mmCIF file of C-alpha atoms in Angstrom:
data_model
loop_
_atom_site.group_PDB
_atom_site.id
_atom_site.type_symbol
_atom_site.label_atom_id
_atom_site.label_comp_id
_atom_site.label_asym_id
_atom_site.label_seq_id
_atom_site.Cartn_x
_atom_site.Cartn_y
_atom_site.Cartn_z
ATOM 1 C CA MET A 16 -1.619 30.914 1.451
ATOM 2 C CA THR A 17 -4.044 27.981 1.492
ATOM 3 C CA THR A 18 -2.816 24.967 3.424
ATOM 4 C CA LYS A 19 -3.310 21.773 1.475
ATOM 5 C CA ALA A 20 -5.148 18.994 3.330
ATOM 6 C CA PHE A 21 -3.094 15.899 4.076
ATOM 7 C CA ALA A 22 -3.922 12.863 1.904
ATOM 8 C CA SER A 23 -7.736 12.531 1.771
ATOM 9 C CA THR A 24 -8.670 14.097 5.114
ATOM 10 C CA GLY A 25 -10.725 16.668 3.240
ATOM 11 C CA ASP A 26 -12.560 14.178 1.011
ATOM 12 C CA MET A 27 -15.969 13.682 2.585
ATOM 13 C CA SER A 28 -18.074 13.308 -0.589
ATOM 14 C CA GLU A 29 -20.085 10.105 -0.801
ATOM 15 C CA LYS A 30 -19.575 7.938 -3.882
ATOM 16 C CA LYS A 31 -22.215 6.255 -6.004
ATOM 17 C CA THR A 32 -21.945 2.470 -5.744
ATOM 18 C CA SER A 33 -22.504 -0.043 -8.537
ATOM 19 C CA PHE A 34 -23.044 -3.802 -8.466
ATOM 20 C CA THR A 35 -22.087 -5.181 -11.861
ATOM 21 C CA GLU A 36 -22.356 -8.772 -13.079
ATOM 22 C CA ILE A 37 -19.064 -9.522 -14.849
ATOM 23 C CA GLY A 38 -19.687 -13.234 -15.437
ATOM 24 C CA ARG A 39 -22.367 -15.745 -14.514
ATOM 25 C CA ASP A 40 -23.021 -15.261 -10.792
ATOM 26 C CA LEU A 41 -19.892 -13.092 -10.465
ATOM 27 C CA TYR A 42 -20.173 -9.474 -9.353
ATOM 28 C CA ALA A 43 -18.039 -6.390 -8.761
ATOM 29 C CA PHE A 44 -19.124 -3.901 -6.105
ATOM 30 C CA THR A 45 -17.521 -0.590 -7.142
ATOM 31 C CA ALA A 46 -17.752 2.977 -5.884
ATOM 32 C CA GLU A 47 -16.185 5.570 -8.199
ATOM 33 C CA GLY A 48 -12.589 4.949 -7.125
ATOM 34 C CA ASP A 49 -13.259 3.809 -3.558
ATOM 35 C CA PRO A 50 -12.195 0.225 -2.695
ATOM 36 C CA ASN A 51 -13.976 -2.505 -4.665
ATOM 37 C CA THR A 52 -15.296 -5.844 -3.411
ATOM 38 C CA GLY A 53 -15.760 -8.997 -5.487
ATOM 39 C CA VAL A 54 -18.582 -11.500 -5.083
ATOM 40 C CA ILE A 55 -18.410 -15.122 -6.283
ATOM 41 C CA ILE A 56 -21.601 -17.168 -6.015
ATOM 42 C CA GLY A 57 -21.262 -20.936 -6.122
ATOM 43 C CA ASP A 58 -23.806 -23.755 -5.980
ATOM 44 C CA ASP A 59 -23.994 -23.783 -2.203
ATOM 45 C CA SER A 60 -22.260 -20.673 -0.863
ATOM 46 C CA VAL A 61 -20.769 -17.241 -1.540
ATOM 47 C CA MET A 62 -17.185 -15.994 -1.506
ATOM 48 C CA VAL A 63 -16.397 -12.312 -0.948
ATOM 49 C CA VAL A 64 -13.088 -10.882 -2.165
ATOM 50 C CA ASP A 65 -12.014 -7.941 0.019
ATOM 51 C CA ALA A 66 -14.183 -6.930 2.914
ATOM 52 C CA GLN A 67 -14.295 -3.088 3.011
ATOM 53 C CA ALA A 68 -12.903 -0.994 5.871
ATOM 54 C CA THR A 69 -15.612 -1.428 8.500
ATOM 55 C CA PRO A 70 -18.544 -3.747 9.201
ATOM 56 C CA ALA A 71 -20.837 -0.810 8.477
ATOM 57 C CA MET A 72 -19.292 -0.340 5.015
ATOM 58 C CA ALA A 73 -19.462 -4.103 4.440
ATOM 59 C CA GLY A 74 -23.196 -3.876 5.096
ATOM 60 C CA LYS A 75 -23.599 -2.059 1.774
ATOM 61 C CA VAL A 76 -22.029 -5.030 -0.003
ATOM 62 C CA ILE A 77 -24.208 -7.518 1.878
ATOM 63 C CA GLU A 78 -27.322 -5.567 0.868
ATOM 64 C CA GLN A 79 -26.352 -5.991 -2.783
ATOM 65 C CA ILE A 80 -25.506 -9.679 -2.372
ATOM 66 C CA ARG A 81 -28.953 -10.301 -0.910
ATOM 67 C CA THR A 82 -30.584 -8.866 -4.034
ATOM 68 C CA VAL A 83 -29.180 -11.780 -6.060
ATOM 69 C CA THR A 84 -28.818 -14.740 -3.662
ATOM 70 C CA ASP A 85 -29.749 -15.976 -0.207
ATOM 71 C CA LYS A 86 -26.865 -18.483 -0.066
ATOM 72 C CA PRO A 87 -24.602 -18.227 2.979
ATOM 73 C CA ILE A 88 -21.373 -16.243 2.760
ATOM 74 C CA LYS A 89 -18.842 -18.942 3.584
ATOM 75 C CA TYR A 90 -15.523 -17.355 2.611
ATOM 76 C CA VAL A 91 -13.972 -13.905 2.865
ATOM 77 C CA VAL A 92 -10.763 -13.641 0.837
ATOM 78 C CA LEU A 93 -8.227 -10.918 1.610
ATOM 79 C CA SER A 94 -6.291 -9.864 -1.480
ATOM 80 C CA HIS A 95 -3.761 -8.205 0.862
ATOM 81 C CA TYR A 96 -3.465 -6.829 4.380
ATOM 82 C CA HIS A 97 -4.475 -3.143 4.117
ATOM 83 C CA ALA A 98 -7.029 -1.880 6.629
ATOM 84 C CA VAL A 99 -9.481 -0.538 4.032
ATOM 85 C CA ARG A 100 -9.688 -4.064 2.586
ATOM 86 C CA VAL A 101 -9.915 -6.236 5.679
ATOM 87 C CA LEU A 102 -11.390 -4.595 8.780
ATOM 88 C CA GLY A 103 -15.004 -5.098 7.696
ATOM 89 C CA ALA A 104 -14.653 -8.887 7.535
ATOM 90 C CA SER A 105 -16.597 -9.631 10.708
ATOM 91 C CA ALA A 106 -19.862 -8.397 9.130
ATOM 92 C CA TYR A 107 -20.112 -11.334 6.727
ATOM 93 C CA GLY A 108 -20.268 -14.097 9.345
ATOM 94 C CA ALA A 109 -17.995 -16.216 7.158
ATOM 95 C CA SER A 110 -16.710 -19.552 8.408
ATOM 96 C CA GLU A 111 -13.249 -18.909 6.916
ATOM 97 C CA ILE A 112 -11.124 -15.830 6.231
ATOM 98 C CA ILE A 113 -8.402 -16.590 3.698
ATOM 99 C CA GLY A 114 -5.176 -14.836 2.780
ATOM 100 C CA SER A 115 -1.620 -15.586 1.829
ATOM 101 C CA GLN A 116 0.883 -16.494 4.520
ATOM 102 C CA THR A 117 2.664 -13.247 3.711
ATOM 103 C CA CYS A 118 -0.570 -11.296 4.182
ATOM 104 C CA ARG A 119 -0.949 -12.755 7.660
ATOM 105 C CA ALA A 120 2.681 -11.996 8.480
ATOM 106 C CA MET A 121 2.189 -8.391 7.390
ATOM 107 C CA ILE A 122 -0.865 -8.059 9.653
ATOM 108 C CA GLN A 123 1.331 -9.323 12.482
ATOM 109 C CA GLU A 124 4.154 -6.946 11.594
ATOM 110 C CA ARG A 125 2.276 -3.766 10.718
ATOM 111 C CA GLY A 126 -1.504 -4.267 10.809
ATOM 112 C CA GLN A 127 -2.225 -1.953 13.742
ATOM 113 C CA GLU A 128 0.092 0.756 12.423
ATOM 114 C CA ASP A 129 -1.581 0.560 9.011
ATOM 115 C CA TRP A 130 -5.031 0.820 10.592
ATOM 116 C CA ASP A 131 -4.036 3.916 12.561
ATOM 117 C CA SER A 132 -2.324 5.482 9.561
ATOM 118 C CA GLU A 133 -5.100 4.796 7.054
ATOM 119 C CA PHE A 134 -7.804 6.027 9.415
ATOM 120 C CA GLY A 135 -5.931 9.301 9.722
ATOM 121 C CA ARG A 136 -5.420 9.611 5.975
ATOM 122 C CA PHE A 137 -8.945 8.831 4.744
ATOM 123 C CA PRO A 138 -11.571 9.002 7.512
ATOM 124 C CA ARG A 139 -14.551 8.798 5.143
ATOM 125 C CA LEU A 140 -13.738 5.190 4.256
ATOM 126 C CA PHE A 141 -13.993 4.239 7.928
ATOM 127 C CA ARG A 142 -17.637 5.162 8.446
ATOM 128 C CA GLY A 143 -18.907 3.178 11.427
ATOM 129 C CA HIS A 144 -15.367 2.498 12.651
ATOM 130 C CA GLU A 145 -16.769 1.915 16.141
ATOM 131 C CA SER A 146 -18.084 -1.434 14.859
ATOM 132 C CA ILE A 147 -14.602 -2.806 14.043
ATOM 133 C CA PRO A 148 -13.904 -5.577 16.582
ATOM 134 C CA GLY A 149 -10.120 -5.486 16.100
ATOM 135 C CA LEU A 150 -7.566 -6.624 13.553
ATOM 136 C CA THR A 151 -8.777 -9.158 10.999
ATOM 137 C CA TRP A 152 -6.797 -12.426 11.093
ATOM 138 C CA PRO A 153 -6.937 -15.040 8.324
ATOM 139 C CA THR A 154 -8.091 -18.445 9.547
ATOM 140 C CA MET A 155 -6.673 -20.199 6.455
ATOM 141 C CA THR A 156 -3.426 -19.295 4.709
ATOM 142 C CA PHE A 157 -1.355 -20.622 1.822
ATOM 143 C CA GLU A 158 2.036 -19.967 0.280
ATOM 144 C CA ARG A 159 1.435 -19.906 -3.492
ATOM 145 C CA ARG A 160 -1.909 -21.446 -4.478
ATOM 146 C CA MET A 161 -5.153 -22.690 -2.979
ATOM 147 C CA THR A 162 -8.136 -24.169 -4.795
ATOM 148 C CA LEU A 163 -11.621 -24.051 -3.293
ATOM 149 C CA HIS A 164 -14.866 -25.535 -4.578
ATOM 150 C CA LEU A 165 -18.173 -23.768 -4.087
ATOM 151 C CA GLY A 166 -20.129 -26.818 -5.178
ATOM 152 C CA ARG A 167 -19.165 -27.346 -8.809
ATOM 153 C CA ARG A 168 -17.608 -23.877 -9.123
ATOM 154 C CA ARG A 169 -13.828 -23.854 -8.720
ATOM 155 C CA VAL A 170 -11.962 -20.800 -7.462
ATOM 156 C CA ASP A 171 -8.176 -20.608 -7.593
ATOM 157 C CA LEU A 172 -6.454 -18.243 -5.185
ATOM 158 C CA VAL A 173 -2.954 -17.511 -6.463
ATOM 159 C CA ARG A 174 -0.011 -15.451 -5.296
ATOM 160 C CA LEU A 175 1.477 -14.394 -8.633
ATOM 161 C CA GLY A 176 4.207 -12.118 -7.307
ATOM 162 C CA ARG A 177 4.876 -8.941 -5.397
ATOM 163 C CA ALA A 178 3.186 -5.753 -6.572
ATOM 164 C CA HIS A 179 0.927 -3.537 -4.421
ATOM 165 C CA THR A 180 2.268 -5.454 -1.386
ATOM 166 C CA ALA A 181 4.453 -8.514 -0.870
ATOM 167 C CA GLY A 182 1.416 -10.664 -0.051
ATOM 168 C CA ASP A 183 -0.972 -9.898 -2.928
ATOM 169 C CA ILE A 184 -3.203 -12.655 -4.269
ATOM 170 C CA VAL A 185 -5.769 -12.884 -7.067
ATOM 171 C CA ALA A 186 -8.950 -14.938 -7.288
ATOM 172 C CA TRP A 187 -9.468 -16.738 -10.613
ATOM 173 C CA VAL A 188 -12.776 -18.293 -11.663
ATOM 174 C CA PRO A 189 -11.895 -20.516 -14.639
ATOM 175 C CA ASP A 190 -15.420 -21.473 -15.724
ATOM 176 C CA GLN A 191 -16.045 -17.844 -16.703
ATOM 177 C CA GLY A 192 -12.483 -16.618 -17.253
ATOM 178 C CA VAL A 193 -12.953 -13.921 -14.610
ATOM 179 C CA MET A 194 -10.326 -12.540 -12.247
ATOM 180 C CA PHE A 195 -10.508 -10.473 -9.055
ATOM 181 C CA SER A 196 -7.134 -8.724 -8.854
ATOM 182 C CA GLY A 197 -7.210 -6.604 -5.730
ATOM 183 C CA ASP A 198 -4.982 -3.547 -6.002
ATOM 184 C CA ILE A 199 -2.501 -5.161 -8.371
ATOM 185 C CA VAL A 200 -4.659 -3.636 -11.115
ATOM 186 C CA GLU A 201 -6.473 -0.287 -11.000
ATOM 187 C CA TYR A 202 -8.607 1.439 -13.621
ATOM 188 C CA HIS A 203 -8.462 5.233 -13.877
ATOM 189 C CA SER A 204 -7.464 5.265 -10.242
ATOM 190 C CA ALA A 205 -3.987 5.868 -8.881
ATOM 191 C CA CYS A 206 -2.037 2.896 -7.586
ATOM 192 C CA TYR A 207 -1.114 3.228 -3.934
ATOM 193 C CA CYS A 208 2.539 2.164 -3.834
ATOM 194 C CA GLY A 209 3.474 2.937 -0.231
ATOM 195 C CA ASP A 210 3.995 -0.793 0.452
ATOM 196 C CA GLY A 211 4.750 -1.613 -3.160
ATOM 197 C CA HIS A 212 7.510 -3.372 -5.058
ATOM 198 C CA PHE A 213 8.083 -1.360 -8.224
ATOM 199 C CA GLY A 214 10.671 -3.742 -9.622
ATOM 200 C CA ASP A 215 8.351 -6.764 -9.399
ATOM 201 C CA TRP A 216 5.005 -5.189 -10.260
ATOM 202 C CA PRO A 217 5.286 -5.337 -14.097
ATOM 203 C CA ALA A 218 6.071 -9.076 -14.045
ATOM 204 C CA THR A 219 3.054 -9.667 -11.821
ATOM 205 C CA LEU A 220 0.904 -7.800 -14.353
ATOM 206 C CA ASP A 221 2.373 -10.070 -17.054
ATOM 207 C CA ALA A 222 1.303 -13.092 -15.000
ATOM 208 C CA ILE A 223 -2.270 -11.762 -14.892
ATOM 209 C CA ALA A 224 -2.227 -11.070 -18.635
ATOM 210 C CA ALA A 225 -1.188 -14.685 -19.260
ATOM 211 C CA TYR A 226 -4.581 -15.834 -17.953
ATOM 212 C CA ARG A 227 -6.275 -13.743 -20.686
ATOM 213 C CA PRO A 228 -9.188 -12.758 -18.416
ATOM 214 C CA ARG A 229 -12.487 -12.114 -20.157
ATOM 215 C CA ALA A 230 -13.440 -9.820 -17.282
ATOM 216 C CA LEU A 231 -11.674 -8.424 -14.247
ATOM 217 C CA SER A 232 -12.643 -6.632 -11.060
ATOM 218 C CA PRO A 233 -9.791 -4.235 -10.188
ATOM 219 C CA GLY A 234 -8.974 -2.901 -6.760
ATOM 220 C CA ARG A 235 -10.428 0.487 -7.619
ATOM 221 C CA GLY A 236 -12.289 1.787 -10.636
ATOM 222 C CA ASP A 237 -14.942 0.378 -12.926
ATOM 223 C CA ALA A 238 -15.530 -3.310 -13.495
ATOM 224 C CA LEU A 239 -13.771 -4.415 -16.671
ATOM 225 C CA VAL A 240 -15.719 -6.576 -19.109
ATOM 226 C CA GLY A 241 -14.085 -7.847 -22.295
ATOM 227 C CA GLU A 242 -10.460 -8.751 -22.994
ATOM 228 C CA ALA A 243 -9.760 -5.362 -24.585
ATOM 229 C CA LYS A 244 -10.869 -3.515 -21.460
ATOM 230 C CA VAL A 245 -8.795 -5.793 -19.233
ATOM 231 C CA GLN A 246 -5.704 -5.292 -21.394
ATOM 232 C CA GLU A 247 -6.246 -1.528 -21.292
ATOM 233 C CA ALA A 248 -6.316 -1.583 -17.492
ATOM 234 C CA LEU A 249 -3.158 -3.698 -17.340
ATOM 235 C CA ALA A 250 -1.365 -1.271 -19.651
ATOM 236 C CA LEU A 251 -2.512 1.789 -17.700
ATOM 237 C CA THR A 252 -1.441 0.235 -14.407
ATOM 238 C CA ARG A 253 1.972 -0.659 -15.825
ATOM 239 C CA ASP A 254 2.418 2.874 -17.150
ATOM 240 C CA PHE A 255 1.476 4.369 -13.789
ATOM 241 C CA VAL A 256 3.926 2.206 -11.850
ATOM 242 C CA THR A 257 6.880 2.691 -14.203
ATOM 243 C CA SER A 258 6.217 6.407 -14.728
ATOM 244 C CA THR A 259 6.219 6.911 -10.961
ATOM 245 C CA TYR A 260 9.382 4.947 -10.264
ATOM 246 C CA ARG A 261 11.783 6.041 -12.993
ATOM 247 C CA PRO A 262 12.006 9.791 -12.308
ATOM 248 C CA VAL A 263 12.125 9.255 -8.550
ATOM 249 C CA ALA A 264 14.898 6.666 -8.879
ATOM 250 C CA GLU A 265 16.928 9.017 -11.060
ATOM 251 C CA VAL A 266 16.774 11.739 -8.396
ATOM 252 C CA ALA A 267 17.453 9.350 -5.506
ATOM 253 C CA LEU A 268 20.451 7.745 -7.177
ATOM 254 C CA GLY A 269 21.792 11.196 -8.010
ATOM 255 C CA GLY A 270 21.740 12.231 -4.358
ATOM 256 C CA GLY A 271 18.666 14.454 -4.637
ATOM 257 C CA THR A 272 16.111 15.108 -1.896
ATOM 258 C CA LEU A 273 12.658 13.641 -1.468
ATOM 259 C CA LYS A 274 11.160 17.012 -2.373
ATOM 260 C CA GLU A 275 13.187 17.055 -5.599
ATOM 261 C CA ALA A 276 12.004 13.510 -6.333
ATOM 262 C CA MET A 277 8.401 14.630 -5.895
ATOM 263 C CA ALA A 278 8.898 17.447 -8.411
ATOM 264 C CA ALA A 279 10.465 15.052 -10.924
ATOM 265 C CA CYS A 280 7.615 12.577 -10.476
ATOM 266 C CA ARG A 281 5.012 15.286 -10.953
ATOM 267 C CA ALA A 282 6.652 16.440 -14.162
ATOM 268 C CA VAL A 283 6.135 12.988 -15.656
ATOM 269 C CA CYS A 284 2.916 11.842 -13.970
ATOM 270 C CA ASP A 285 0.728 14.936 -13.586
ATOM 271 C CA PRO A 286 0.048 15.299 -17.338
ATOM 272 C CA LYS A 287 -1.048 11.659 -17.589
ATOM 273 C CA PHE A 288 -2.631 10.788 -14.265
ATOM 274 C CA SER A 289 -3.756 13.893 -12.370
ATOM 275 C CA SER A 290 -7.411 13.174 -13.214
ATOM 276 C CA TYR A 291 -7.229 9.694 -11.644
ATOM 277 C CA ALA A 292 -9.093 8.959 -8.426
ATOM 278 C CA ILE A 293 -6.934 9.371 -5.282
ATOM 279 C CA TYR A 294 -3.970 10.602 -7.342
ATOM 280 C CA GLU A 295 -3.020 13.384 -4.937
ATOM 281 C CA HIS A 296 -3.694 11.082 -1.978
ATOM 282 C CA CYS A 297 -1.251 8.438 -3.202
ATOM 283 C CA LEU A 298 1.502 10.602 -4.646
ATOM 284 C CA PRO A 299 3.523 11.405 -1.483
ATOM 285 C CA PHE A 300 3.510 7.775 -0.320
ATOM 286 C CA ASN A 301 4.410 6.547 -3.806
ATOM 287 C CA VAL A 302 7.355 8.919 -4.100
ATOM 288 C CA ALA A 303 8.617 8.020 -0.625
ATOM 289 C CA ARG A 304 8.509 4.288 -1.354
ATOM 290 C CA ALA A 305 10.059 4.660 -4.826
ATOM 291 C CA TYR A 306 12.867 6.723 -3.293
ATOM 292 C CA ASP A 307 13.530 4.013 -0.697
ATOM 293 C CA GLU A 308 13.433 1.180 -3.233
ATOM 294 C CA ALA A 309 15.813 2.974 -5.566
ATOM 295 C CA LEU A 310 18.288 3.225 -2.674
ATOM 296 C CA GLY A 311 18.085 -0.516 -2.050
ATOM 297 C CA LEU A 312 15.414 -0.844 0.646
ATOM 298 C CA ASP A 313 13.579 -3.980 -0.494
ATOM 299 C CA HIS A 314 11.302 -4.365 2.539
ATOM 300 C CA PRO A 315 9.022 -1.299 2.746
ATOM 301 C CA ARG A 316 9.253 0.717 5.922
ATOM 302 C CA ILE A 317 6.167 0.634 8.141
ATOM 303 C CA TRP A 318 3.871 3.615 7.745
ATOM 304 C CA THR A 319 2.768 5.118 11.032
ATOM 305 C CA ALA A 320 0.803 8.268 11.796
ATOM 306 C CA ASP A 321 4.058 9.907 12.934
ATOM 307 C CA ARG A 322 5.869 8.886 9.766
ATOM 308 C CA ASP A 323 2.967 10.225 7.688
ATOM 309 C CA ARG A 324 3.325 13.625 9.326
ATOM 310 C CA ALA A 325 7.115 13.699 8.973
ATOM 311 C CA MET A 326 6.948 12.775 5.273
ATOM 312 C CA TRP A 327 4.262 15.394 4.631
ATOM 313 C CA ALA A 328 6.352 18.071 6.363
ATOM 314 C CA ALA A 329 9.418 17.156 4.265
ATOM 315 C CA LEU A 330 7.465 17.394 1.039
ATOM 316 C CA GLN A 331 5.841 20.705 1.998
ATOM 317 C CA GLY A 332 9.269 22.175 2.721
#
């Protein structure tokens, strides 16, 4: 019998990157389902939204930025605390690293554990990990909203609600009607829900929809240009989250096992989402978190390398 590789330990294939202009002087760096990075160019400086997993990986983003501007990179914004989003921040030489207060608290609570766990799950995303100087700490934080001005260009950073994590924020550029959503929204890529809040996520998607973005850079997947494309991505993300949670909750509340919950989730989700990027990677973590939330655990348990292995063993029987 073939032993299935844990998470994405066997995924070593390089992805083709794209650098797409989604509004005037606004770009999405995407990589076929790998983590995306947003770029906002103002009159006098540049803001980067999500940093990549290592300084070496961030270097690919910087190369693309330098094809369109020589302005200094002043701000790095962290949409949330996950290692694949934040540990490359040092490469940009930014004067400020910005996140929500909850993001910073989550780095304090579980940042090192998440780094260790994610590195073990998906080593390809941590190319050049030797260059990581340590945990990334925001130098500026806010509770609900912060407005920054890059010259005449205004950028609103807003915590709309819990979704992918408790500390998620979006970046909104009103002059172009463009949003950078982090992993609250994905496009033809599975949502990672291991730190998620299934009960809150749909309302947070509603809050994004209320902005009526003309373009949106999701956490993973292609850049989305045009209101119809954005609405499609919001609908697909909502369907993924609710389709994952409902069958798992039914099993959990009925006293079933985690393995039984996985089977119930697959029955609903495999026909719709099995072709999505990182679907198999995310599924065990999503089922485990949905099971916990259904049983009343509001604050997600911390993922560690040991917990990863124990969960995988339970699901493999």
